[in-house]
Amino acid sequence: MARGRANGEPITSQAQTREWDEGYSRVFGERKPMRGRWVYDEAQQKLVRADEYVAPQSEHAVHAPVMVDRFMEGARATDGTDISTRGKRKAYMERNGLADYQDYAGAREAKRKEREAKARGEFKPDPQLREQVGRALYKAKIIL
């Protein structure tokens, strides 16, 4: 018979009965319950106490206790150069005169605003640029 709230009874400790002992033995056998923290050890294929567990040693980042920059692991440039760390990637980019899309975020935003202003008819040309163009045209004797 079920005990507790399911039958409207308050949840309280009950006396240990012969039925409870038989049910416990049927489920757990004659061994006593083992308390504590346990970790599954893949090598031994069994649970071991957490304080006795020794993690496998590996050179791969996937097995590291703290994982940082995993996305760079094994990365190669299109020409096959190893760029598997931030330092290697930065050196490769500088050596080949390359830049990331994000490096020009401010310039892209400024150009976008300039295009929108031109489309609205609010664009005012740069006075210095206007001056330079005027001087170049004067030197070339296109305008007097």
Coordinates of C-alpha atoms in Angstrom, one line a residue:
M1 CA 0.0 0.0 0.0
A2 CA 1.3 3.5 -0.9
R3 CA 2.1 5.8 2.0
G4 CA 2.2 9.6 2.2
R5 CA 0.3 12.3 0.3
A6 CA -1.0 10.0 -2.3
N7 CA -3.3 8.5 0.4
G8 CA -3.9 11.8 2.1
E9 CA -1.5 10.8 5.0
P10 CA 1.2 13.2 6.3
I11 CA 4.7 12.3 5.2
T12 CA 6.4 10.9 8.2
S13 CA 8.9 8.2 9.0
Q14 CA 7.4 4.8 9.2
A15 CA 8.4 1.8 11.1
Q16 CA 10.7 -0.6 9.3
T17 CA 8.5 -3.6 8.4
R18 CA 9.1 -7.1 7.1
E19 CA 7.6 -6.1 3.8
W20 CA 9.9 -3.1 3.5
D21 CA 13.0 -5.3 4.3
E22 CA 11.9 -7.9 1.6
G23 CA 11.4 -5.1 -1.0
Y24 CA 14.8 -3.6 -0.1
S25 CA 16.5 -7.0 -0.4
R26 CA 14.8 -7.7 -3.7
V27 CA 16.0 -4.4 -5.2
F28 CA 19.4 -4.0 -3.6
G29 CA 20.4 -7.5 -2.4
E30 CA 22.1 -8.0 0.9
R31 CA 24.8 -5.3 0.4
K32 CA 24.6 -2.0 2.3
P33 CA 24.2 1.2 0.4
M34 CA 27.4 3.0 -0.4
R35 CA 27.3 6.7 0.1
G36 CA 29.5 9.4 -1.5
R37 CA 30.3 10.9 -4.9
W38 CA 31.1 8.6 -7.8
V39 CA 32.6 9.1 -11.3
Y40 CA 32.4 6.7 -14.2
D41 CA 35.9 5.7 -15.3
E42 CA 35.9 4.9 -19.0
A43 CA 39.2 3.0 -18.7
Q44 CA 38.0 0.6 -16.0
Q45 CA 34.4 0.6 -17.3
K46 CA 33.0 1.1 -13.8
L47 CA 32.1 3.7 -11.2
V48 CA 35.0 4.7 -8.9
R49 CA 34.9 7.0 -5.9
A50 CA 35.4 10.7 -6.9
D51 CA 38.4 11.2 -4.6
E52 CA 40.1 8.1 -6.1
Y53 CA 39.4 9.0 -9.8
V54 CA 42.4 9.9 -11.9
A55 CA 41.5 11.7 -15.2
P56 CA 43.3 10.3 -18.3
Q57 CA 46.2 12.4 -19.4
S58 CA 46.1 13.6 -23.0
E59 CA 47.6 16.3 -25.2
H60 CA 44.4 17.0 -27.0
A61 CA 42.4 20.0 -25.9
V62 CA 39.2 18.1 -25.8
H63 CA 40.4 16.3 -22.7
A64 CA 41.7 19.4 -20.9
P65 CA 39.9 20.4 -17.7
V66 CA 39.6 23.9 -19.0
M67 CA 39.0 24.5 -22.7
V68 CA 39.9 27.7 -24.4
D69 CA 40.2 28.4 -28.1
R70 CA 39.1 24.9 -29.1
F71 CA 37.8 26.4 -32.4
M72 CA 41.4 27.0 -33.4
E73 CA 42.6 23.4 -32.8
G74 CA 43.8 21.9 -36.1
A75 CA 43.1 25.0 -38.1
R76 CA 44.9 25.5 -41.4
A77 CA 45.0 28.4 -43.8
T78 CA 44.0 27.8 -47.4
D79 CA 47.6 27.3 -48.4
G80 CA 48.0 24.6 -45.7
T81 CA 49.9 26.7 -43.2
D82 CA 49.3 25.8 -39.5
I83 CA 47.3 28.5 -37.8
S84 CA 46.1 26.5 -34.8
T85 CA 46.8 29.1 -32.2
R86 CA 45.9 32.8 -32.0
G87 CA 49.6 33.7 -32.2
K88 CA 50.3 31.6 -35.3
R89 CA 47.1 33.0 -36.9
K90 CA 48.1 36.6 -36.1
A91 CA 51.6 36.1 -37.5
Y92 CA 50.2 34.5 -40.7
M93 CA 47.8 37.4 -41.2
E94 CA 50.5 40.0 -40.8
R95 CA 53.0 38.2 -43.0
N96 CA 50.5 37.9 -45.8
G97 CA 48.9 41.4 -45.4
L98 CA 45.5 40.0 -44.5
A99 CA 42.8 41.4 -42.2
D100 CA 39.6 40.2 -40.7
Y101 CA 36.2 41.6 -41.7
Q102 CA 35.7 42.8 -38.1
D103 CA 38.9 45.0 -38.3
Y104 CA 36.9 47.4 -40.5
A105 CA 33.7 47.6 -38.5
G106 CA 34.0 51.4 -37.9
A107 CA 34.8 52.2 -41.5
R108 CA 31.9 50.1 -42.8
E109 CA 29.5 51.8 -40.4
A110 CA 30.8 55.3 -41.5
K111 CA 30.4 54.4 -45.2
R112 CA 26.9 53.0 -44.6
K113 CA 25.8 56.3 -42.9
E114 CA 27.4 58.3 -45.8
R115 CA 25.5 56.2 -48.4
E116 CA 22.2 56.7 -46.5
A117 CA 22.8 60.5 -46.2
K118 CA 23.5 60.7 -50.0
A119 CA 20.3 58.8 -50.6
R120 CA 18.3 61.3 -48.5
G121 CA 20.0 64.2 -50.2
E122 CA 21.7 65.3 -47.0
F123 CA 25.3 64.6 -47.9
K124 CA 27.8 67.4 -47.7
P125 CA 31.1 66.7 -49.4
D126 CA 34.3 66.9 -47.4
P127 CA 35.6 70.5 -47.7
Q128 CA 39.3 69.4 -47.7
L129 CA 38.5 67.0 -50.5
R130 CA 36.7 69.7 -52.5
E131 CA 39.8 72.0 -52.0
Q132 CA 42.2 69.3 -53.2
V133 CA 40.1 68.6 -56.3
G134 CA 39.8 72.3 -57.1
R135 CA 43.6 72.7 -56.8
A136 CA 44.3 69.7 -59.0
L137 CA 41.9 71.0 -61.7
Y138 CA 43.5 74.5 -61.5
K139 CA 47.0 73.0 -61.8
A140 CA 45.9 71.0 -64.8
K141 CA 44.5 74.2 -66.3
I142 CA 41.1 72.7 -66.6
I143 CA 39.5 75.6 -64.7
L144 CA 40.8 79.1 -64.3

